[in-house]
Amino acid sequence: MDQGQDGKGNALAVPAAQPPLENRAPDVGPVKTVAGGVPAVLSALKHVLGEAGPWRGGKLIWKVNQKDGFDCPGCAWPDPSHRSVQEYCENGAKALAEEGTQERVTPEFFREWSVARLAEQSDLWLGKAGRLTHPMVLREGAAHYEPLSWNEAFALVAEELNALGSPDEAAFYTSGRTSNEAAFLYQLFVRQFGTNNLPDCSNMCHESSGTGLSETIGIGKGSVTLEDFDHAQAIFVIGQNPGTNHPRMLTALQAAARRGCEIVSVNPLPETGLNRFKHPQEVLHLFGPGTALNKLFLQVRINGDVALLQGLGKALLDREAKAPGTVVDRAFVEGKTTGFDAYVAHLATVSWDDVVEQSGVPREQIEEAADILARSERTIFCWAMGLTQHKNAVGNVQEIVNLTLLRGSIGKQGAGVCPVRGHSNVQGDRTMGIWEHAKPEFMDALSKEFGFAPPRHTGLDTVGTIQALHDGRVKVFFAMGGNFLSATPDTEFTARALRRARLTVHVSTKLNRAHLVHGQRALILPCLGRTEHDVQASGRQFVTVEDSMGMVHASRGAVAPASEHLLSEPVIVARLAQAVLGTRSKVSWTSLVEDYDRVRELIQRCIPGFDDFNRRVHQPGGFALPNGPREGRFTTKDGKAHFTVHPMPRHRLEPGQLMMMTLRSHDQYNTTVYGLDDRYRGIHQGRRVVFLHPEDVKARGLTAGQKVDLTSHFQGETRVAREFLVVPYNIPRQCAATYFPEANVLVPVASFADKSRTPTSKSVIITVAPSLEPSALVPASTQRSG
């Protein structure tokens, strides 16, 4: 049924906030033991050649991650200094296929498909519909999007923004796809408009890393480079699945393992990519057993990481007590850190019984991991969202820092901390000022350079934006990329929040569910993809990105745009700023985007580390940003690295309850679904599954393949997600795992990490019960009560 009104003025159905339930049950097969190899090659070719075609697809593969090409629109893993002809992975190829597809979503498409009918389609179907070609508007009460000119689109946004009672009644979201140039212009426009409401995808992923590292070592970034992996003696990979989320990382781990580096992985699920790996480009090894990566696997309970890390600290201190001066780097600790005595005193109060109970890891395995850490003079700690999406997430990160400082394993070759970012320029966005509470010195630089007074009050982050939309305090929502609805927690709550806006705007390359859950009016503004030529008045342009390790390099599109009506993100921002600000801004927005070198000149005058930006970024491979801890200098206020003390989280579940975490399948990237298979975990043609320990399945009277409903419990409220297939799996007792975004409906918007406010998507308390008969289901697939 179409949205809006029928011919008699009757209200019509509101499109669903979530994809429809799957019609068929997924197939469950054996778990794979080796990542990469021939299946990865075939999957990459199938996606790229099948969707982009041989000519366009071949050109994309040839130029991705090359020094004269474009940065992969997938993950933020850095590029090696010596690159091969083929610098991409299976999931990177899928990202290229998505952006390079030959399918198009045209005005004719929107005339055929109403918003309500589109909402009945799966996320996979929406993504495969093709590239957006024209700016589109959904007028108040209308059932279909319709085309409009770019001038009309900018005028509409300007009308709504300038009619607000306060600039703080608007929020401006950013995804990690945005280039440095677009991000800098975007935050400049938003601050000249008068607000710091700059929520971004970092709020939902590595905000906990940035907070935890800033407090302890003085910078919210990692301290290692890719070359450090060539010199590490031990690498700990914690709460991370590189085989799916950062497949090119497996190449670095494979090289490390082959030269004798000891790799320890810590995760609730054993992940194929950390078991064995076959490099797809090593033809002679494609049919062998692959390279064994894990020296040791610690199967921690969901959010048992603080207990485990404190157990490692206790074990190291025990060894130091038996042989003083052999484990603790005394010179480093005494000369460059504070808080060591308090840390030691705290660990003395921690019992081994609590460590084992709360972590779920036997003491013998913790001692074995401590042996590896004790004999390694150069250790790298890597982590991802398995650590950062819990209430105590900042504590998780800082316990890693404690171990690093204990061993003096930072500020030297082959050692340090390495938060592995997800989206390709999420770290660069933050460097460019996409932050709801930017540092005073950055605001001072903006004021000096542009002659205006930037707002100094803290703006809204992602959770705050959802709550403000829901309360009516934010009336206009503008998203520079991303799929806000599907990426955020508490899906139904977020949908209701977005529907209360006067205007929602999405700058996008492809159709997604966020376009279908909208305010009174809605705009879709189609932009160039990173793979495409960007030609402005001065000629062909390039943009820059910052990878997960602080390297800044150029990205040049390689193929023709999907439509002549597309604008680049920098141009969209500049034209929007002109329309909204008019004579209130002294910035020559049009001139800036005629030549992106002019934007980079402004960046170098406002942001430390970008001196001589235009010259250095033309160097093959780009340049590294300053990083004090990498050089052994801690940029905290006192110039010292800080040991910290954290209480061990206690997870006391009620009878029948489970701790659930959300995760990705192998056929997705963030909220983009490439297909319905999770090859490594043995799941095929479906996504609505819940992984449970076989004994937990039995204890609940359930059977493999049975459909169940999941209910989350938080502060007296419940949320329900319907019809998930039970999959017995190698996961700790009293734990469960599900795919996002399907399970995001279970994540309460008010449950977030201390200090960082990252949603607790990996600490959701649930119960599981057989699904109700279809006739007994409530109309919506989720509900809230309490």
Tab-separated table of C-alpha atoms in Angstrom, residues 392-581:
chain	number	residue	atom	x	y	z
A	392	ASN	CA	32.833	-0.850	29.629
A	393	ALA	CA	34.351	-0.460	26.150
A	394	VAL	CA	36.756	2.329	27.097
A	395	GLY	CA	37.991	0.129	29.942
A	396	ASN	CA	38.561	-2.701	27.455
A	397	VAL	CA	40.829	-0.484	25.366
A	398	GLN	CA	42.681	0.911	28.362
A	399	GLU	CA	43.394	-2.568	29.736
A	400	ILE	CA	45.213	-3.262	26.452
A	401	VAL	CA	47.192	-0.058	26.984
A	402	ASN	CA	48.103	-1.284	30.481
A	403	LEU	CA	49.676	-4.449	29.074
A	404	THR	CA	51.465	-2.453	26.397
A	405	LEU	CA	52.969	-0.081	28.957
A	406	LEU	CA	53.863	-2.921	31.313
A	407	ARG	CA	56.084	-4.418	28.623
A	408	GLY	CA	57.318	-1.093	27.233
A	409	SER	CA	55.858	-2.235	23.942
A	410	ILE	CA	55.071	1.101	22.332
A	411	GLY	CA	57.151	3.745	20.609
A	412	LYS	CA	59.515	1.266	19.002
A	413	GLN	CA	59.630	-0.736	15.803
A	414	GLY	CA	57.313	-3.734	15.662
A	415	ALA	CA	55.280	-2.769	18.713
A	416	GLY	CA	52.261	-0.711	19.716
A	417	VAL	CA	48.499	-0.400	19.683
A	418	CYS	CA	46.443	-0.858	16.523
A	419	PRO	CA	42.693	-0.181	16.528
A	420	VAL	CA	41.612	-1.438	13.102
A	421	ARG	CA	39.096	1.015	11.698
A	422	GLY	CA	36.250	-0.148	9.513
A	423	HIS	CA	35.137	2.430	6.954
A	424	SER	CA	37.764	3.679	4.547
A	425	ASN	CA	38.103	7.271	5.793
A	426	VAL	CA	36.403	7.281	9.171
A	427	GLN	CA	39.717	8.253	10.783
A	428	GLY	CA	40.242	11.035	8.252
A	429	ASP	CA	36.798	12.462	8.917
A	430	ARG	CA	37.668	12.910	12.577
A	431	THR	CA	41.041	14.474	11.688
A	432	MET	CA	39.177	16.961	9.465
A	433	GLY	CA	36.968	18.093	12.357
A	434	ILE	CA	33.908	15.854	12.052
A	435	TRP	CA	33.332	15.725	15.784
A	436	GLU	CA	30.609	16.986	18.068
A	437	HIS	CA	33.121	18.412	20.540
A	438	ALA	CA	36.166	19.499	18.560
A	439	LYS	CA	39.247	20.704	20.390
A	440	PRO	CA	39.495	24.444	21.245
A	441	GLU	CA	42.690	24.845	19.222
A	442	PHE	CA	40.910	23.572	16.096
A	443	MET	CA	38.083	26.039	16.651
A	444	ASP	CA	40.633	28.801	17.145
A	445	ALA	CA	42.232	27.908	13.811
A	446	LEU	CA	38.848	28.033	12.036
A	447	SER	CA	38.097	31.393	13.615
A	448	LYS	CA	41.441	32.860	12.559
A	449	GLU	CA	41.339	31.497	9.015
A	450	PHE	CA	37.697	32.214	8.157
A	451	GLY	CA	36.839	35.188	10.331
A	452	PHE	CA	33.830	33.818	12.198
A	453	ALA	CA	33.088	32.591	15.706
A	454	PRO	CA	32.536	28.808	15.633
A	455	PRO	CA	30.071	27.500	18.210
A	456	ARG	CA	31.910	26.238	21.270
A	457	HIS	CA	29.243	24.145	22.973
A	458	THR	CA	29.235	20.353	22.581
A	459	GLY	CA	26.989	19.121	19.798
A	460	LEU	CA	24.989	15.942	19.382
A	461	ASP	CA	26.575	12.573	18.738
A	462	THR	CA	24.699	9.724	17.057
A	463	VAL	CA	22.775	8.560	20.123
A	464	GLY	CA	22.010	12.155	21.054
A	465	THR	CA	20.759	12.897	17.543
A	466	ILE	CA	18.329	9.963	17.615
A	467	GLN	CA	16.973	11.063	20.973
A	468	ALA	CA	16.727	14.719	19.873
A	469	LEU	CA	14.863	13.751	16.684
A	470	HIS	CA	12.502	11.631	18.734
A	471	ASP	CA	11.888	14.486	21.187
A	472	GLY	CA	11.358	17.051	18.408
A	473	ARG	CA	14.471	19.037	19.311
A	474	VAL	CA	16.054	18.284	15.914
A	475	LYS	CA	13.837	18.994	12.915
A	476	VAL	CA	16.222	18.628	9.953
A	477	PHE	CA	18.487	15.621	9.468
A	478	PHE	CA	21.190	15.695	6.769
A	479	ALA	CA	23.339	12.620	6.089
A	480	MET	CA	26.550	12.747	4.073
A	481	GLY	CA	26.579	9.081	3.068
A	482	GLY	CA	25.728	6.009	5.080
A	483	ASN	CA	22.513	4.179	5.932
A	484	PHE	CA	21.643	5.867	9.207
A	485	LEU	CA	18.501	3.897	9.984
A	486	SER	CA	20.087	0.475	9.536
A	487	ALA	CA	23.409	1.354	11.134
A	488	THR	CA	22.014	2.728	14.368
A	489	PRO	CA	20.551	0.921	17.400
A	490	ASP	CA	16.905	0.492	18.380
A	491	THR	CA	15.586	0.402	14.815
A	492	GLU	CA	11.918	1.077	15.531
A	493	PHE	CA	12.723	3.912	17.951
A	494	THR	CA	15.093	5.452	15.400
A	495	ALA	CA	12.465	5.111	12.668
A	496	ARG	CA	9.911	6.955	14.763
A	497	ALA	CA	12.528	9.621	15.444
A	498	LEU	CA	13.286	10.156	11.760
A	499	ARG	CA	9.592	10.318	10.882
A	500	ARG	CA	9.200	13.281	13.240
A	501	ALA	CA	11.663	15.406	11.258
A	502	ARG	CA	10.467	18.129	8.914
A	503	LEU	CA	13.144	17.186	6.382
A	504	THR	CA	15.534	14.268	5.934
A	505	VAL	CA	18.301	14.442	3.321
A	506	HIS	CA	20.668	11.674	2.226
A	507	VAL	CA	23.721	12.094	-0.024
A	508	SER	CA	24.049	8.608	-1.488
A	509	THR	CA	25.313	6.493	-4.342
A	510	LYS	CA	22.726	3.703	-3.990
A	511	LEU	CA	19.262	3.115	-2.637
A	512	ASN	CA	19.022	2.005	0.995
A	513	ARG	CA	16.412	1.655	3.742
A	514	ALA	CA	17.188	5.073	5.216
A	515	HIS	CA	15.579	6.634	2.114
A	516	LEU	CA	12.302	4.874	2.916
A	517	VAL	CA	11.894	6.004	6.534
A	518	HIS	CA	11.829	9.766	6.293
A	519	GLY	CA	10.566	13.083	7.549
A	520	GLN	CA	7.648	15.102	6.247
A	521	ARG	CA	9.768	15.821	3.179
A	522	ALA	CA	12.787	13.881	1.984
A	523	LEU	CA	15.613	14.340	-0.493
A	524	ILE	CA	18.017	11.886	-2.104
A	525	LEU	CA	21.101	13.632	-3.502
A	526	PRO	CA	23.156	11.288	-5.716
A	527	CYS	CA	26.915	11.720	-5.621
A	528	LEU	CA	29.971	10.455	-7.430
A	529	GLY	CA	31.533	7.280	-6.132
A	530	ARG	CA	35.189	7.118	-5.219
A	531	THR	CA	35.848	4.963	-8.282
A	532	GLU	CA	34.621	7.634	-10.716
A	533	HIS	CA	36.222	10.543	-12.564
A	534	ASP	CA	35.691	13.877	-10.835
A	535	VAL	CA	36.080	16.715	-13.335
A	536	GLN	CA	35.759	20.336	-12.216
A	537	ALA	CA	36.563	23.702	-13.803
A	538	SER	CA	40.332	23.256	-13.495
A	539	GLY	CA	40.276	19.678	-14.786
A	540	ARG	CA	40.243	16.200	-13.287
A	541	GLN	CA	40.448	16.170	-9.495
A	542	PHE	CA	41.591	13.767	-6.827
A	543	VAL	CA	40.696	13.551	-3.153
A	544	THR	CA	42.610	12.250	-0.151
A	545	VAL	CA	41.925	9.762	2.620
A	546	GLU	CA	43.597	8.709	5.859
A	547	ASP	CA	43.961	5.008	6.508
A	548	SER	CA	43.762	3.136	9.791
A	549	MET	CA	47.431	3.869	10.563
A	550	GLY	CA	47.533	7.601	9.921
A	551	MET	CA	48.837	7.559	6.345
A	552	VAL	CA	47.310	10.190	4.031
A	553	HIS	CA	47.256	9.477	0.315
A	554	ALA	CA	45.516	10.471	-2.903
A	555	SER	CA	42.537	8.733	-4.482
A	556	ARG	CA	41.786	9.248	-8.191
A	557	GLY	CA	38.670	7.879	-9.855
A	558	ALA	CA	39.216	5.487	-12.756
A	559	VAL	CA	35.912	5.189	-14.634
A	560	ALA	CA	33.199	7.431	-16.046
A	561	PRO	CA	30.410	8.485	-13.647
A	562	ALA	CA	27.243	6.407	-13.479
A	563	SER	CA	25.207	9.457	-14.536
A	564	GLU	CA	25.877	12.906	-15.938
A	565	HIS	CA	23.663	14.310	-13.190
A	566	LEU	CA	25.933	13.276	-10.319
A	567	LEU	CA	27.867	15.826	-8.272
A	568	SER	CA	30.931	15.199	-6.145
A	569	GLU	CA	30.590	15.427	-2.380
A	570	PRO	CA	32.782	18.578	-2.175
A	571	VAL	CA	30.606	20.281	-4.798
A	572	ILE	CA	27.404	19.249	-3.012
A	573	VAL	CA	28.707	20.762	0.214
A	574	ALA	CA	29.871	23.956	-1.497
A	575	ARG	CA	26.604	24.529	-3.329
A	576	LEU	CA	24.628	23.727	-0.193
A	577	ALA	CA	26.693	26.216	1.803
A	578	GLN	CA	26.116	28.911	-0.805
A	579	ALA	CA	22.377	28.306	-0.811
A	580	VAL	CA	22.044	28.225	2.975
A	581	LEU	CA	24.558	30.843	4.110
